[in-house]
Coordinates of N, CA and C in Angstrom, one line a residue:
Chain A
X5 N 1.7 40.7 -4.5 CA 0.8 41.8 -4.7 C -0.6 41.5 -4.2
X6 N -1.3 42.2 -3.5 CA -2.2 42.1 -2.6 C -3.2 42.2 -3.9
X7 N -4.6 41.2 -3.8 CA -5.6 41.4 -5.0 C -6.9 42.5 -4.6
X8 N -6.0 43.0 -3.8 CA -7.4 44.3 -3.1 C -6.3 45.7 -2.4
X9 N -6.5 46.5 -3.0 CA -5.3 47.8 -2.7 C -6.0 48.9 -2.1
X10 N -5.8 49.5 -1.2 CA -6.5 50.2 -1.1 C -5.4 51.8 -0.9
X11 N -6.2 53.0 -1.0 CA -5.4 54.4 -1.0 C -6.2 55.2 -0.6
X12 N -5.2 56.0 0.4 CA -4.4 56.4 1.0 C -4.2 55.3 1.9
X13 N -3.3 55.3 2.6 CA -2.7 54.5 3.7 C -3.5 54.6 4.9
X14 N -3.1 55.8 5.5 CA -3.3 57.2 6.3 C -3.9 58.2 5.6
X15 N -4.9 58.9 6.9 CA -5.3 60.3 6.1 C -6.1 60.6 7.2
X16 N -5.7 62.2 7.3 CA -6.0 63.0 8.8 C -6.8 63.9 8.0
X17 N -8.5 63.7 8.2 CA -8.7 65.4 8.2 C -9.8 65.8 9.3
X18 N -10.0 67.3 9.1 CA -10.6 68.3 9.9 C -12.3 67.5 10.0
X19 N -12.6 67.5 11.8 CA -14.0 67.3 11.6 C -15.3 68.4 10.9
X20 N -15.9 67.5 10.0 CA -16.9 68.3 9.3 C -16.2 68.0 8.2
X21 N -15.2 67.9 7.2 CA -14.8 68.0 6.0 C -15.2 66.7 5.4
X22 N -15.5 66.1 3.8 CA -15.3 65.2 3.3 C -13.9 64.6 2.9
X23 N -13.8 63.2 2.4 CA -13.0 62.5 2.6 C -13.7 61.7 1.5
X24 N -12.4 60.9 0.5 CA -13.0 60.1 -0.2 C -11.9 58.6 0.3
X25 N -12.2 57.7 0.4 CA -11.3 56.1 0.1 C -11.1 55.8 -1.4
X26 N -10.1 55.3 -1.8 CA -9.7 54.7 -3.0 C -9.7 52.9 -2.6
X27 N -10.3 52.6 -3.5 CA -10.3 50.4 -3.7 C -9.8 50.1 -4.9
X28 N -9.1 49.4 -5.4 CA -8.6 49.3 -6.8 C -8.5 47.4 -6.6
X29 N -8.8 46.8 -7.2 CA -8.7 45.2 -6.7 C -8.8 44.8 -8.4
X30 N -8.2 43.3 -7.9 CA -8.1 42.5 -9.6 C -9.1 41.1 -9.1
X31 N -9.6 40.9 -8.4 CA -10.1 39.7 -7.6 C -11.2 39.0 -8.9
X32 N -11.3 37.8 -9.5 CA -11.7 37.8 -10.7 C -11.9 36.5 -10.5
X33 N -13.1 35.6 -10.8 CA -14.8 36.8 -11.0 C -14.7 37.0 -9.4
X34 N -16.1 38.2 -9.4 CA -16.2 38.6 -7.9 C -17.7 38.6 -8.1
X35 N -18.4 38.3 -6.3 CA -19.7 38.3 -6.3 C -20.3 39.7 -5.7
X36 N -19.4 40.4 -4.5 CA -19.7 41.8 -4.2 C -18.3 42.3 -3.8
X37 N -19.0 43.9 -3.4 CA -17.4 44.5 -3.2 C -18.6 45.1 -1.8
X38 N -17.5 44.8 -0.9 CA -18.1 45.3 0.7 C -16.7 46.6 1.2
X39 N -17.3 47.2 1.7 CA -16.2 48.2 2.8 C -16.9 48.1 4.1
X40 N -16.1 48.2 5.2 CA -16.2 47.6 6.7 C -15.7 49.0 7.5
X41 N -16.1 49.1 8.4 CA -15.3 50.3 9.2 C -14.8 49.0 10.0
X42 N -13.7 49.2 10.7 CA -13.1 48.5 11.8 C -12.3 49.6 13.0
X43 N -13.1 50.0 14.0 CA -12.5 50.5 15.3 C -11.4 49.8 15.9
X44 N -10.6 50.6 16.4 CA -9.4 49.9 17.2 C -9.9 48.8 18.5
X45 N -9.5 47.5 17.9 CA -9.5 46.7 19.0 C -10.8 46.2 18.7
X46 N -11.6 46.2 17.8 CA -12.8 45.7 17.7 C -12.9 45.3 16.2
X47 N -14.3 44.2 15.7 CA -13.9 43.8 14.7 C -14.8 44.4 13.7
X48 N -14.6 44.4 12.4 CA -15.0 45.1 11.3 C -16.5 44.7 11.2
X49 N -17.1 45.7 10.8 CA -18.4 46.4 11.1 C -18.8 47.0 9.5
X50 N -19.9 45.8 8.5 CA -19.9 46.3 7.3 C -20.8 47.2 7.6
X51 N -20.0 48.3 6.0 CA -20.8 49.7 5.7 C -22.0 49.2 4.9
X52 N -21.4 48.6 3.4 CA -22.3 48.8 2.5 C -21.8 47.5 2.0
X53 N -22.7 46.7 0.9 CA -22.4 45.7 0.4 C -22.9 45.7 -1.1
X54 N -22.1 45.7 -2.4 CA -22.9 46.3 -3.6 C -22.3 45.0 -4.6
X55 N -23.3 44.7 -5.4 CA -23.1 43.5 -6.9 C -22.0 44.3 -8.0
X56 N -22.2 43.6 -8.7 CA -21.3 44.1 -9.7 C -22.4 44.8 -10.2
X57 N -23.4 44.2 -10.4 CA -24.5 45.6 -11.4 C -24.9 46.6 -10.4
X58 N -24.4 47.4 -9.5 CA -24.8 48.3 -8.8 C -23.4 49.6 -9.0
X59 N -23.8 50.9 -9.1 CA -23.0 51.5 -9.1 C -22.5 52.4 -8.1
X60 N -23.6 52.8 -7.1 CA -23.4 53.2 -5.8 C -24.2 52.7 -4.8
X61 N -23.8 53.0 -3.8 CA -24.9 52.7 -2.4 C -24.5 53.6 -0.8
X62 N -25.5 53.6 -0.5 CA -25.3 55.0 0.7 C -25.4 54.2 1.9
X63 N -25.2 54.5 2.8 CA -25.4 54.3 4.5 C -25.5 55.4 4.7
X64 N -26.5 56.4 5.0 CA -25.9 57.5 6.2 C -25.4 58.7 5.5
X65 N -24.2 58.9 6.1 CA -23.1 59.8 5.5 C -21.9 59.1 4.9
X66 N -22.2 57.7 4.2 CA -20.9 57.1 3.8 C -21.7 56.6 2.3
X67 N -21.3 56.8 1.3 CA -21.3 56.2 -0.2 C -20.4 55.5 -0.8
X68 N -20.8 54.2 -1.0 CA -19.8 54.1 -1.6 C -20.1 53.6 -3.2
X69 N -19.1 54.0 -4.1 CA -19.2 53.7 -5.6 C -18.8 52.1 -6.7
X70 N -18.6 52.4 -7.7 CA -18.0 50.8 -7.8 C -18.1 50.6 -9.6
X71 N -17.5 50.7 -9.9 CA -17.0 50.7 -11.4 C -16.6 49.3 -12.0
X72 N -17.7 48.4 -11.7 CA -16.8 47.1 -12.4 C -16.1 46.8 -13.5
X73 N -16.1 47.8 -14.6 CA -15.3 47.8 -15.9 C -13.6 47.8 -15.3
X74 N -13.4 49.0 -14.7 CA -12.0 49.3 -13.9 C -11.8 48.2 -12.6
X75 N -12.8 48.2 -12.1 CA -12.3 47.5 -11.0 C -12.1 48.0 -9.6
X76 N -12.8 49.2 -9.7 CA -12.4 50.3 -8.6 C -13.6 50.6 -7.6
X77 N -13.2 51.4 -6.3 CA -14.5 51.3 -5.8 C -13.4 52.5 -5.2
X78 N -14.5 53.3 -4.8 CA -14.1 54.3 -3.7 C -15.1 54.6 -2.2
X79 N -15.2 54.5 -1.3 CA -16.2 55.1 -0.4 C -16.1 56.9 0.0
X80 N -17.0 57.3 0.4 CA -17.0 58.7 0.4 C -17.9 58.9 1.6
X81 N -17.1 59.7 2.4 CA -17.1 60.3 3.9 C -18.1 61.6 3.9
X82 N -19.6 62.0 4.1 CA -19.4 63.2 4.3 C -19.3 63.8 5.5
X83 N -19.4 65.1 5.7 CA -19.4 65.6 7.2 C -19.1 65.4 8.5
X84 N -17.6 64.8 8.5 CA -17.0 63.7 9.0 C -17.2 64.0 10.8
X85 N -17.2 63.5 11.1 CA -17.3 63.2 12.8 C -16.4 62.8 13.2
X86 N -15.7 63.0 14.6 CA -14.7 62.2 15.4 C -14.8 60.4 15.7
X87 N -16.2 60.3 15.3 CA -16.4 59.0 15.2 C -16.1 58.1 14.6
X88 N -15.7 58.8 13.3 CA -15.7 58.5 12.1 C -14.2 57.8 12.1
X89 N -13.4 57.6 12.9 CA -11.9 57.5 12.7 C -11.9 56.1 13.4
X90 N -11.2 55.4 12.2 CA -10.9 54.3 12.3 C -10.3 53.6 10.7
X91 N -10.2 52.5 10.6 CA -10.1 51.8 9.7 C -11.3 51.4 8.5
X92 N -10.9 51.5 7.7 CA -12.1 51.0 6.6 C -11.2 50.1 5.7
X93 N -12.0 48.9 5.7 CA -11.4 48.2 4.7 C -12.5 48.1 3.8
X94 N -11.8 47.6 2.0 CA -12.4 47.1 0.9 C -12.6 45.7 1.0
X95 N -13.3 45.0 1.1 CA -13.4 43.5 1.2 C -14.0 43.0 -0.3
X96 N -13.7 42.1 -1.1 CA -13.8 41.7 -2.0 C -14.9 40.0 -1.8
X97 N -15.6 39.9 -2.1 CA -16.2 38.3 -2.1 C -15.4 37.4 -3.3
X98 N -15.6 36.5 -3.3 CA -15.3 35.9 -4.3 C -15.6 34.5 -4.0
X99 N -15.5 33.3 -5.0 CA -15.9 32.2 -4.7 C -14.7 31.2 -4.6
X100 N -15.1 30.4 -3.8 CA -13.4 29.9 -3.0 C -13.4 28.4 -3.7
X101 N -12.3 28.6 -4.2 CA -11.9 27.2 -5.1 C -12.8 25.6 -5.6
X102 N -13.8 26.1 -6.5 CA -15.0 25.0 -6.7 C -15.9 24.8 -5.0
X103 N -15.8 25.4 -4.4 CA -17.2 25.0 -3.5 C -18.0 26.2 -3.2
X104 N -18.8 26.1 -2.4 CA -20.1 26.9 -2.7 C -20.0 28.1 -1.5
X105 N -18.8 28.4 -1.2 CA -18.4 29.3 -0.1 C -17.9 30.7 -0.8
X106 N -18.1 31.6 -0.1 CA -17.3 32.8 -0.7 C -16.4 33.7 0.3
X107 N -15.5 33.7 -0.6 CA -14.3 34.3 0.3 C -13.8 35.3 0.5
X108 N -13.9 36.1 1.5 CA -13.8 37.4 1.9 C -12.4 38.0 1.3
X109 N -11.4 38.8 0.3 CA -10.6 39.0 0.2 C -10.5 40.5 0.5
X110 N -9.2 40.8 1.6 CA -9.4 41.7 2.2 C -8.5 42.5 1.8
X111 N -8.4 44.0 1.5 CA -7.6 44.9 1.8 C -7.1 45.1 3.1
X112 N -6.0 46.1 2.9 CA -5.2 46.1 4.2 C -5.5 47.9 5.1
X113 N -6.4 48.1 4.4 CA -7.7 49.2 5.2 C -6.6 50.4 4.9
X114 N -7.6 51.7 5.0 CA -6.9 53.2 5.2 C -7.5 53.5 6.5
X115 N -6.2 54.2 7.6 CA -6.7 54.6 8.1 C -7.1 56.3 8.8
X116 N -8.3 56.1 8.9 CA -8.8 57.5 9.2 C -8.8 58.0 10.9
X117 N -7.9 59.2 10.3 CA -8.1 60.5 12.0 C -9.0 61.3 10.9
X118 N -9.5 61.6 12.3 CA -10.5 62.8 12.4 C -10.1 63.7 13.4
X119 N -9.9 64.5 13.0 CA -9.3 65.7 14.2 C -10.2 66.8 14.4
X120 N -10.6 67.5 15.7 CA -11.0 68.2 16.4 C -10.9 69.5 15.3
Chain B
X19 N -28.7 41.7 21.9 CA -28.5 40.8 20.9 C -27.5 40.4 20.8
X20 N -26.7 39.5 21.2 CA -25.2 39.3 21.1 C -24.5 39.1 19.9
X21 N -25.1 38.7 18.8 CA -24.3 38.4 17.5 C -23.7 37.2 17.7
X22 N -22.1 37.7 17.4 CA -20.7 36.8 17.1 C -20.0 36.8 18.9
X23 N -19.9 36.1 19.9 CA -19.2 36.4 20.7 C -17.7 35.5 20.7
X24 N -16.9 36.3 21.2 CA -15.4 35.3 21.1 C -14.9 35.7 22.5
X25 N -14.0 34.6 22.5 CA -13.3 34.6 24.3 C -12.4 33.4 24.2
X26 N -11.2 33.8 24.3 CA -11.1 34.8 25.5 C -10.7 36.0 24.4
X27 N -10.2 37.6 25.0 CA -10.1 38.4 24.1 C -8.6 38.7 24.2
X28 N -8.0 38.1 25.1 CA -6.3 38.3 25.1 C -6.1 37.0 25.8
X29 N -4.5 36.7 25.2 CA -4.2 35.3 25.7 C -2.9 35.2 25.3
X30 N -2.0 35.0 26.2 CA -0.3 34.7 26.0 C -0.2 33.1 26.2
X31 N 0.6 32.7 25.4 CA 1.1 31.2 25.3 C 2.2 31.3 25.3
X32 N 3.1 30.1 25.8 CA 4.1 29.2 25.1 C 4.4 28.8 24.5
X33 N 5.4 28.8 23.4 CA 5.5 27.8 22.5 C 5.3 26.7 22.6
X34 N 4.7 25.9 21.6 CA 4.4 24.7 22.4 C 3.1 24.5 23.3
X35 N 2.2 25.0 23.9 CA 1.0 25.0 24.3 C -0.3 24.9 23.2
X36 N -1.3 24.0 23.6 CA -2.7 24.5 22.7 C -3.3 25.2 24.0
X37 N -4.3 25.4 22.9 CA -5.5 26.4 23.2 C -6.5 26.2 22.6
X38 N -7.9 26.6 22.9 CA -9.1 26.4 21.8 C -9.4 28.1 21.9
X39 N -9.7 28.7 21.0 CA -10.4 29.9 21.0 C -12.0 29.8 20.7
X40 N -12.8 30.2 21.7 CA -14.0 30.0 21.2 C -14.6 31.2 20.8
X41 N -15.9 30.1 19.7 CA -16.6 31.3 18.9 C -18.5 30.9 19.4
X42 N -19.1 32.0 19.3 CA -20.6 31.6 19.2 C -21.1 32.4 18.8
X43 N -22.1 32.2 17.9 CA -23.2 33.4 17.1 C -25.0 32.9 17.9
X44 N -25.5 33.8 18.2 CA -26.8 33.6 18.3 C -27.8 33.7 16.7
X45 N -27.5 34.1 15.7 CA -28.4 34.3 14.6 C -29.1 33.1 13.9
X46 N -28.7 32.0 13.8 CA -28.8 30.7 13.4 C -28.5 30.5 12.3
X47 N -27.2 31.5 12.1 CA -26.5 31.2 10.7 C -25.7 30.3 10.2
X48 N -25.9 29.8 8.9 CA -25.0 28.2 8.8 C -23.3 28.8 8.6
X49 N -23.0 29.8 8.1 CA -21.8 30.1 7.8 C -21.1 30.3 8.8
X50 N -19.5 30.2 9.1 CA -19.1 30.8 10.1 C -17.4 30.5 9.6
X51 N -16.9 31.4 10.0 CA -15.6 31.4 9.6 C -14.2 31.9 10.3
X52 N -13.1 31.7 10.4 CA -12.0 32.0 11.4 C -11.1 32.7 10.3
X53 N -10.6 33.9 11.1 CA -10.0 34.8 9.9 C -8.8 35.4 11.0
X54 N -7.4 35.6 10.8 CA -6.2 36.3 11.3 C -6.0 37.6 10.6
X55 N -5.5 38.5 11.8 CA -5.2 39.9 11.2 C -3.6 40.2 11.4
X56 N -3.2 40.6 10.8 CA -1.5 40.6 11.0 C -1.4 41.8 10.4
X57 N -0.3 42.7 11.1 CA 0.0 43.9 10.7 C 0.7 43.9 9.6
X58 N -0.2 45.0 8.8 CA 0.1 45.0 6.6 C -0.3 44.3 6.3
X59 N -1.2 43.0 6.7 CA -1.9 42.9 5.5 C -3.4 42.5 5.9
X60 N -4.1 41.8 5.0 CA -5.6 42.0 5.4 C -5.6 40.9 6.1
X61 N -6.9 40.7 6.6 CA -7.3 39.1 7.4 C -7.7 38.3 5.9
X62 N -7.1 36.9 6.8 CA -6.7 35.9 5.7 C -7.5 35.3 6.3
X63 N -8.3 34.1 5.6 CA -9.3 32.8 6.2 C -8.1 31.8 6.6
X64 N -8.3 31.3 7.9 CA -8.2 29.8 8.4 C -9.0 28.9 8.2
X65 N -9.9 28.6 8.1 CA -10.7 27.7 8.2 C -12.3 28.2 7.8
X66 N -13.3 27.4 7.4 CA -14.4 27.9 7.5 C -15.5 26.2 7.7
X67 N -17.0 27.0 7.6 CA -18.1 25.8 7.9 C -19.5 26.5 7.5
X68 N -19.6 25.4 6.5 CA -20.9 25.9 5.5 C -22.2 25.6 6.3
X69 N -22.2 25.0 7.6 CA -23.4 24.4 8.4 C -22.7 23.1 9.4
X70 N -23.2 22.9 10.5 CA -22.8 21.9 11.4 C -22.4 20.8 10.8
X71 N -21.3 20.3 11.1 CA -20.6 19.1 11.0 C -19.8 19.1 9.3
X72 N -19.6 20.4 9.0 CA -18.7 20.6 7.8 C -18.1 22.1 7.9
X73 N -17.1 21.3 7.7 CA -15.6 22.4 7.9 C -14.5 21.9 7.0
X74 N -13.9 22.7 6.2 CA -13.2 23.0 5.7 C -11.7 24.1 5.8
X75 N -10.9 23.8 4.6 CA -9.7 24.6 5.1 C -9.5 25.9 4.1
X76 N -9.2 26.8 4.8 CA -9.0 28.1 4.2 C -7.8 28.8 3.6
X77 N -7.0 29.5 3.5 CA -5.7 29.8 2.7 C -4.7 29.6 3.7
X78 N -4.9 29.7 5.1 CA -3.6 29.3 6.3 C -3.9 28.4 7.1
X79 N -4.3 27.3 6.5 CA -5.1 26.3 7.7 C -3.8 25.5 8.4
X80 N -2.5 25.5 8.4 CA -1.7 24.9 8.9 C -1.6 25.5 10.4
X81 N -1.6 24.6 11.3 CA -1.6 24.5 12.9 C -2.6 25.1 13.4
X82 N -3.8 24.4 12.8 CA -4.8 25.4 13.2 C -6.0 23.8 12.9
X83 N -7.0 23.8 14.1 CA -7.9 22.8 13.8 C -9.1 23.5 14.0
X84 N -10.4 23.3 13.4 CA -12.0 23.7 14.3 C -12.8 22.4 13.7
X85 N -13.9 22.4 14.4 CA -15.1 21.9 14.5 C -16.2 22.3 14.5
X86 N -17.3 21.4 14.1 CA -18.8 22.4 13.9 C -19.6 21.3 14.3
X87 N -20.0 21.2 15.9 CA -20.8 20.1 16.2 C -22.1 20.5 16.5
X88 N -22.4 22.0 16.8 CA -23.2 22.7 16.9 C -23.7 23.8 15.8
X89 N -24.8 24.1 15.0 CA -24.6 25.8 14.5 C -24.3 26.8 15.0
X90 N -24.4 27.0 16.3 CA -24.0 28.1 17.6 C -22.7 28.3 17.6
X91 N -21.6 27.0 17.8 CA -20.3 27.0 17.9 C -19.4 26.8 17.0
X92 N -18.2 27.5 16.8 CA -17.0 27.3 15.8 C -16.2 27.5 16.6
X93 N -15.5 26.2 17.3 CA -13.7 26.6 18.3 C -12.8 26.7 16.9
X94 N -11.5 27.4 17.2 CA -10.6 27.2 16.6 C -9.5 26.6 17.5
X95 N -9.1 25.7 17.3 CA -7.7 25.1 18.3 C -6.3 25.2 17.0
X96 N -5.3 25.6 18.3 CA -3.9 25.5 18.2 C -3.2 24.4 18.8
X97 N -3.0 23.4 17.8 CA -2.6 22.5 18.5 C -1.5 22.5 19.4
X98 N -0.5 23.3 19.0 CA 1.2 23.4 19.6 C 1.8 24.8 19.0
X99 N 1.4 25.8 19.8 CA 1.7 27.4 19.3 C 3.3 27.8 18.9
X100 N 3.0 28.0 17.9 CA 4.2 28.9 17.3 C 4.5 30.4 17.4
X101 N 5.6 31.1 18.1 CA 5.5 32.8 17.5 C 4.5 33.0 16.3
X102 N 4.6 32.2 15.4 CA 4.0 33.0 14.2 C 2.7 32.5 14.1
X103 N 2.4 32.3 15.0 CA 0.6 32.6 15.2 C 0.3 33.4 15.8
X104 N 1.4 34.2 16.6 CA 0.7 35.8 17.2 C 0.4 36.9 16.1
X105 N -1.1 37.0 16.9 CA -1.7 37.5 15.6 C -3.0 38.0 16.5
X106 N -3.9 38.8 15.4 CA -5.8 38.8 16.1 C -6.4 38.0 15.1
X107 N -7.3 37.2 16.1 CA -8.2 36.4 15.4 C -10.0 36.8 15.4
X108 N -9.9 36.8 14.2 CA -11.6 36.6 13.9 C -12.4 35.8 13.4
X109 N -13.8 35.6 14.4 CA -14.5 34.7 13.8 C -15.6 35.3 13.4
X110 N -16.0 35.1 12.2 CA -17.7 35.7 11.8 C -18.4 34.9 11.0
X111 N -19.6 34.7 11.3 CA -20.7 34.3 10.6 C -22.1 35.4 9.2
X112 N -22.1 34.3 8.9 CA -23.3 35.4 7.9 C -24.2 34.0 7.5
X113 N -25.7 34.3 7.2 CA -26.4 34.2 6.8 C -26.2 32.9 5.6
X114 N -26.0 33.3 4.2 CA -25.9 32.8 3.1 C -24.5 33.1 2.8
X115 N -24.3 32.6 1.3 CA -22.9 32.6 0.8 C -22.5 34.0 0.8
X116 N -23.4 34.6 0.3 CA -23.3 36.1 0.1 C -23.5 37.6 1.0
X117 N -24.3 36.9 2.1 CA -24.4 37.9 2.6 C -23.6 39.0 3.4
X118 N -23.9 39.4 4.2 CA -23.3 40.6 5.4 C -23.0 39.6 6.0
X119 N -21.5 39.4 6.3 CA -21.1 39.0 7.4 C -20.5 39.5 8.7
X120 N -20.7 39.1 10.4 CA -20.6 39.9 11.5 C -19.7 39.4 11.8
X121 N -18.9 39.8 12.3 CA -17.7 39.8 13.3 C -17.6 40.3 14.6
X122 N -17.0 39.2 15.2 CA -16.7 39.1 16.9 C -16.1 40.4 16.5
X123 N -15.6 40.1 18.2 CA -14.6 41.7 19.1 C -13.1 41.5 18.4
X124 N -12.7 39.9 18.3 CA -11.4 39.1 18.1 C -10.7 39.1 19.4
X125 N -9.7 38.2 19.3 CA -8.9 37.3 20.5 C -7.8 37.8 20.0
X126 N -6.9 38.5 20.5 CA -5.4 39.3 20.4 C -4.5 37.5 21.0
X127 N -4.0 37.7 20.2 CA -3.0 35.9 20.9 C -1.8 36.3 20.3
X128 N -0.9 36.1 21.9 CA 0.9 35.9 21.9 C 1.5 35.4 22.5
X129 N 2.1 34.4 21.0 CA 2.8 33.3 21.7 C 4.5 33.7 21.4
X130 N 5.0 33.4 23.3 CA 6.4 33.7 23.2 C 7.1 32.5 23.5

């Protein structure tokens, strides 16, 4: 079982509409929770990067939230663009087995069409 | 500003062949890291390097070597390719332990 989940899989909607991402992760302890767009064929491109004492943070037209009691994080699309379509992943930090590195733990991304 | 650059960005092997994949960042960041993407599931760490001349192993470091003789550069070498290292590879650097980390374009690699 993957320590970073993310939901919907897939998900098509109309340009201009919002959209929300689902992150649900057990990664324990954690130092941030990151989400990345990732375009086809190119490499992941962070959005936002938030602590555990933070409960939202914006880019633009992308928010994302973060509930460390649950564990959950969602990002939130608004007024979606054709640009907008790609991959987003939840990336998790965490600290990598007694040394002073932290290690990116990755979801396996939802990905976004945007349709005309 | 170039960032993270990687090259080559496609590459077919033989079983049995190496390769080095190279990496370079212009930022003068000590971190730098090699990460595979495989379809379903997320990118996994190979390898990483807390600053020049220290490197370490990551959750799939098997058939997989790098080095850090420069802060600029992190190769990844394949010593002797297996199918099951066809995969995309990324390398990205950041700043501190915690920071934003950037990622190359990645190197699409298939070994038949």
């Amino acid at each position: 079982k993957n320590q970073v989940e993310q939901s919907p899989q897939s998900l098509i909607i109309l340009e201009g509409k919002n959209c929300t991402l689902q992150c649900n992760y057990t990664v324990s302890p954690f130092s941030n929770l990151r989400w990345y767009k990732q375009d086809t064929g190119r490499g992941p491109v962070s959005l936002t990067i938030m602590t555990f004492s933070e409960n939202t943070k914006s880019n633009g037209r992308y928010t994302a939230t973060l509930d460390a009691d649950t564990k959950q994080s969602s990002l939130h699309i608004t007024a979606s663009q054709l640009s907008d379509s790609a991959s987003y992943i939840c990336v998790v930090s965490a600290p990598w087995v007694n040394t002073g590195f932290q290690k990116l733990v990755f979801g396996t991304g939802t990905r976004l069409l945007v349709s005309p | 500003n170039a960032g993270v650059t990687q090259t080559p960005k496609f590459q077919v092997l033989k079983t049995g062949q190496s390769m080095t994949l190279q990496c370079a960042q212009d930022m003068n960041h000590e971190y730098m890291s090699w990460y595979r993407q495989d379809p379903g599931m997320g990118l996994r760490l190979i390898h990483y390097s807390v600053g020049a001349g220290i490197t370490d192993q990551g959750e799939v470091p098997n058939g997989y070597n790098v080095s850090r003789s420069t802060t600029e550069d992190f190769p990844l070498r394949l010593l002797s390719a297996a199918p099951s290292q066809t995969s995309v590879y990324f390398c990205a650097s950041h700043k501190q332990a915690n920071t934003e980390a950037f990622f190359g374009q990645g190197t699409r690699l298939t070994v038949v």
